[in-house]
Amino acid sequence: MASLKRSFESDPFAQNISSKVYVRSTKSGKVQKIVREVYLRQDIPCSSKLCNACLKIAPRDAANRPIPFVLSEKPAGTSVFTQGHYIVPDTNAFLSAMDLFEQSSAFYDVIVLQVVLEEVRARSLPLYNRLVSLTKSEDKRFYVFFNEFRLETYVTREENESVNDRNDRAVRKAVKWYNEHLSKTSKKAPAVVMLSNDRDNLRKAKEDDIPAYSLANYVSQLKDGEQLLDMIPELEERDALIEKKPGQFLYPEHYTLSKMNTGVKNGLLHQGIFNVSPYNYLEGSIRVPAFPKALLILGRENINRAVDGDLVVVEVLPKDQWKQPSTQVIEEEAVTMNENPTEEGSDLISEKERKVLQEEAKRTLAKTTEGHALPTAKVVGVIKRNWRQYVGHIDQSSVSSSAAQGRKQDSVFVIPMDKKIPKIRLRTRQVAELLGKRILVTIDAWDRTSRHPTGHFVRSLGELETKAAETEALLLEYDVQYRPFPKTVLDCLPKEGHDWKVPASMDDPGWRDRQDLRDLLICSIDPIGCQDIDDALHARALPNGNFEVGVHIADVSHFVKPNNAMDTEASIRGTTVYLVDKRIDMLPMLLGTDLCSLKPYVERYAFSVIWEMNSNADIVGSRFTKSVIKSREAFSYEQAQLRIDDASQQDELTNSIRTLLELSKKLKQKRLDAGALSLSSPEIKVHMESETSDPIDVKTKEHLPTMSLVEEFMLLANTSVAAKIYEAFPQTAILRRHAAPPKTNFDELANQLRVKKGLDLSVESSRALADSLDLCVDPKEPFFNTLIRIMATRCMMSAEYFCSGTQSYPEFRHYGLASEIYTHFTSPIRRYADLVAHRQLAAAIEYEAVHPAVRSRGRLEAVCKNINVRHRNAQLAGRASIAYYVGQALRGKATEEDGFVMKIFSNGFVVLVPKFGIESLIRLRDLAEPEPAATYDAETYTLTTSGSREVKVELFQKVRVRVTDQKDETTGKRGVKMELVSTY
Amino acid sequence: MPLDTSAYSLALLRVDGRRWNELRRIHAQIRTQAAADGSSYLEMGHTKVMCVVNGPSEPGPRRGATSGGGGGGGQSKNAEVAVNIVIAGFSSVDRKRRGRGDKHILELQSTISQALAASLHTHLFPHSTINISLHVLSQDGSLLAALINAATLACVDAGIPMTDYVAACTAGSTSTYAANDEGADPLLDMNHQEEQELPGLTVATLGDSDRVAVLVCESRVQVSRLEGMLAVGVDGCKQVREILDRVVREKGIKMIQEGTVERGVGLNDMELD
């Protein structure tokens, strides 16, 4: 039999082929060995414009276009490399200082090695994406050199060599090759410099005579190096540190990933997202599937360096350590105010914290009510950090007096705006400049030896309390994309600009399959000053006694085609964000406020939903069509209401609005009968002075019947469209669901109502809840019902977008609206989900072919995930903006208002003031000086104080409070401060 | 973690270091099994297959093989081409057991059977069967193409008269279907990772001509990109044919030198140096 063996030498390719062997473990814990071929070649160019030799081998794509060379022929120099230089950073340089490379003042002509790119990708996908976008930017001149495919720079892993060492060696080899290669091109060739923050790598480079610097050394050679120095993390010398003081660990070690995975699989450990209580920074909770209620995580040691939002693994503590959730408010600033940032405390728990914790312990021990104890857990490891950039300011009290003047590097604490994030230790040389500014920082690491996480400075946003800085801070904090639209996006707009018109000729392709509805009496009703008009309505009587009702939605999908730059940008933004004084658009102004907006008196493209209804508002038939409309009038809610109420107005338009109103009332009644909830949240409006846009007054929003008119028809349109697209795309329709809240969510509220008011809250179904909420009335206090609704709303789940294939039909239900199926269709100008729904509906009615992007389930799921997050952030940002302006409006004023107690702690209580829609904590120590003693009865939710001031505060109680503004010296935030005046 | 196929645009290099129009290394041998009528072993990158041909012979008892072309087996005027594929459990990363009735394998068998039946002169062997056994030892993409190439070589070795080589390879595109990128480059000869992430097709042509014998596309791709992919694929098939031809000729020369066969009339044009 012939042998299949062949000698390696006889193969002409042998030296050019290598294989990459690596082992990976799958999600299910299986270990796989992957073998991949690697073809080594000699035609990968160096991409320097100086090099003529490489020009000949420049790779060409299928259309025979060569790739342009990237690295400049005259690269910038430093004090050491006066002839210019190219930079080759290694992996940890990118991992630890990506912000640095994104600077526009330095870091040009960078060679990104393939091995580095691969390692960055393995370590952090977001950083990888940032790096890739850097390599695509033209002015930064980043070149990816595929060193692993070039014969000369390929290295094989040696025996007993770790993967990291092999990769470091590959980096050094590539740098060496580059230097030799470029020195052939000219005598004064630029140097190629390796940047690393790894001591070992630097040392080995020195041995091989390769130019190499640490980031800090390199930056100090630059002209404006000083400012950049702060952005550099420390040299990696963790090993050294551990050797230095072995007994100094403040936190228990995290488990290894494989140990955690096994534990989670066996059910011994649990995995979930870590959340910090907004009232107590030492108390966290985590929801895991194995327990119906959230697990409590108490104390610094148990939290073990987890930060709000991290994906962590916890171990449940033995039952004798189970506790009640804290009834006390503990704020980090107040407790750890006097810590010294430069000196690492040798104790994990400071004296003051210990005192607080002991008090807690005493309280729990005193009560032997076992039944109330909740399971507690401790964090044993972090699977994935959710660290982002945080906005904060430097804690004045942590600054030493010498640091405030000199340029010596100094450690200070940064207090993040988000109270759930711990203080961040920051080393900076610019303390003096940064004091009193809003700054952006990131967390780099949290070592076992350090009580607080360490981070570095990214940039300054401006003076505290200036409108610009605070607004930007808010946008950053909620991750709102607020930068102007890039040119690629604007290029997607119609060339005619504002002069664009619906084509006059019906033969134009724009008119294809469009119905001409210009003769209908259509009008829009929106809030005052609304510029982006998404929707318009009409109604007319039909000869058979029924009514024809139409909802016309701006045809955004006509202008925004799938997968172009504008679509991608919109899908990232996800939604328009409304702040008090500002609107951050999802789509460029031209579309949002002009071409798409259904402005009155002009013709516009629309997507119409038209029903035939009988006088009982039952739907007889419905149809969907693209159309051309001409709105007759754009009303504000108030104008429309006046017109309806004015009996002398008997024109056709007014009568059709009256018809709509009648029908909407019937629709609403039907919805309520089906069990729709009417929930509540404090809604207020800030009035601004028109010229200076300073806030002058705060008012609660009024509710007009015309508002629910519009709302009802929008709900109806959304529901109809949802059913239609689900029918056409059972697997990939974009829908919105609102899950029924777990019953345990209402336990607390139901108990409070029973104890305090003797009312029953039944939560079996949305109908039962709606009915029992209706019964929650206090005859003496009309606001009580709203208060309960606000509190009930907070027990709900949040609604979410999803792709129909990911859930079974019963899960589609929208709990709040009591609708079987629901989607968002009516606001495509300001929500991306609606735009997707438009495309799907257009495909469902066979107006256009299905675009793959709206059919691919994986893509839609990614879109849903993103817009869910964006939607939530937009809401939070909007609220935070209102809160800021309420604070500004109250500045320097003191008013007495009525408020209600909505939450009670053993050392304070939370009061909601409906007039301003604000809630604030009143601590015992705010009541009187010295702090009165208090007893808290958790059974009856009553706090009784004695001593310096005697009051009795109960839950749901109406109280009189004085509202003032106050700048919190430690947080630097201007906030509302309340003082208790009297109880009723 | 190694980069994925999206990194192509950075430097026009694929995940294994090839350019868009480069084949992987192809290594082939014929007459690897002396006992068989014809045999071959073929590697396209890390895809390794071997093939054994028996026949044309009297049809034996029918087994799990798929027949095509000739149709009605022993009773017909044409020889039946029966293809049987065995995929070794160790051939891919996951040990997956495939049963006899695996639909995927059945389809491969029938595709190969029909492709070869069109090239082999089956009408010369009525009432007989040509048994082609294919064994997959290692998989790294372009499996169907490798199987067709190996079967062609083994048929040549078995001395079954045929019109020309049936040479096959795959072609793909550098961006996914959903990306809808009009400017995507076509790719030649996809490996496993590329097959997982990108759209692709398998094409086989008859000899030097542009006549397509097999065209299989199991992924979604825009029609506009198909033409480019097909052109690259057909071009690749010609390169593959060259390689197969060289393997056959080299083996022939060696056999003459060793005296295994006499220098016949038909071999006159072979250079023996």
Short mmCIF file of N, CA and C in Angstrom, two decimals, chain A residues 19 26 65 73 104 269 282 412 699 725:
data_model
loop_
_atom_site.label_atom_id
_atom_site.label_comp_id
_atom_site.label_asym_id
_atom_site.label_seq_id
_atom_site.Cartn_x
_atom_site.Cartn_y
_atom_site.Cartn_z
N SER A 19 0.33 26.58 11.28
CA SER A 19 -1.03 26.53 11.77
C SER A 19 -1.11 27.10 13.15
N THR A 26 -16.40 26.22 25.31
CA THR A 26 -17.68 26.74 24.84
C THR A 26 -18.53 27.12 26.03
N ARG A 65 -8.36 47.96 -7.19
CA ARG A 65 -7.97 49.22 -6.57
C ARG A 65 -6.97 48.90 -5.47
N GLU A 73 4.82 60.51 5.36
CA GLU A 73 6.25 60.53 5.06
C GLU A 73 6.98 61.48 5.99
N SER A 104 -6.60 64.37 19.98
CA SER A 104 -6.27 64.93 18.67
C SER A 104 -4.93 65.66 18.70
N LEU A 269 -23.69 28.52 43.22
CA LEU A 269 -23.51 29.96 43.08
C LEU A 269 -24.60 30.49 42.16
N LEU A 282 -24.19 50.90 51.00
CA LEU A 282 -23.59 49.66 51.48
C LEU A 282 -24.55 48.47 51.31
N VAL A 412 -6.71 62.25 44.67
CA VAL A 412 -7.92 62.86 45.20
C VAL A 412 -9.08 61.91 44.95
N LYS A 699 -44.93 74.09 36.86
CA LYS A 699 -46.37 73.80 36.95
C LYS A 699 -46.60 72.32 36.69
N ILE A 725 -48.34 43.27 11.19
CA ILE A 725 -46.96 42.85 10.91
C ILE A 725 -46.66 41.50 11.52
#
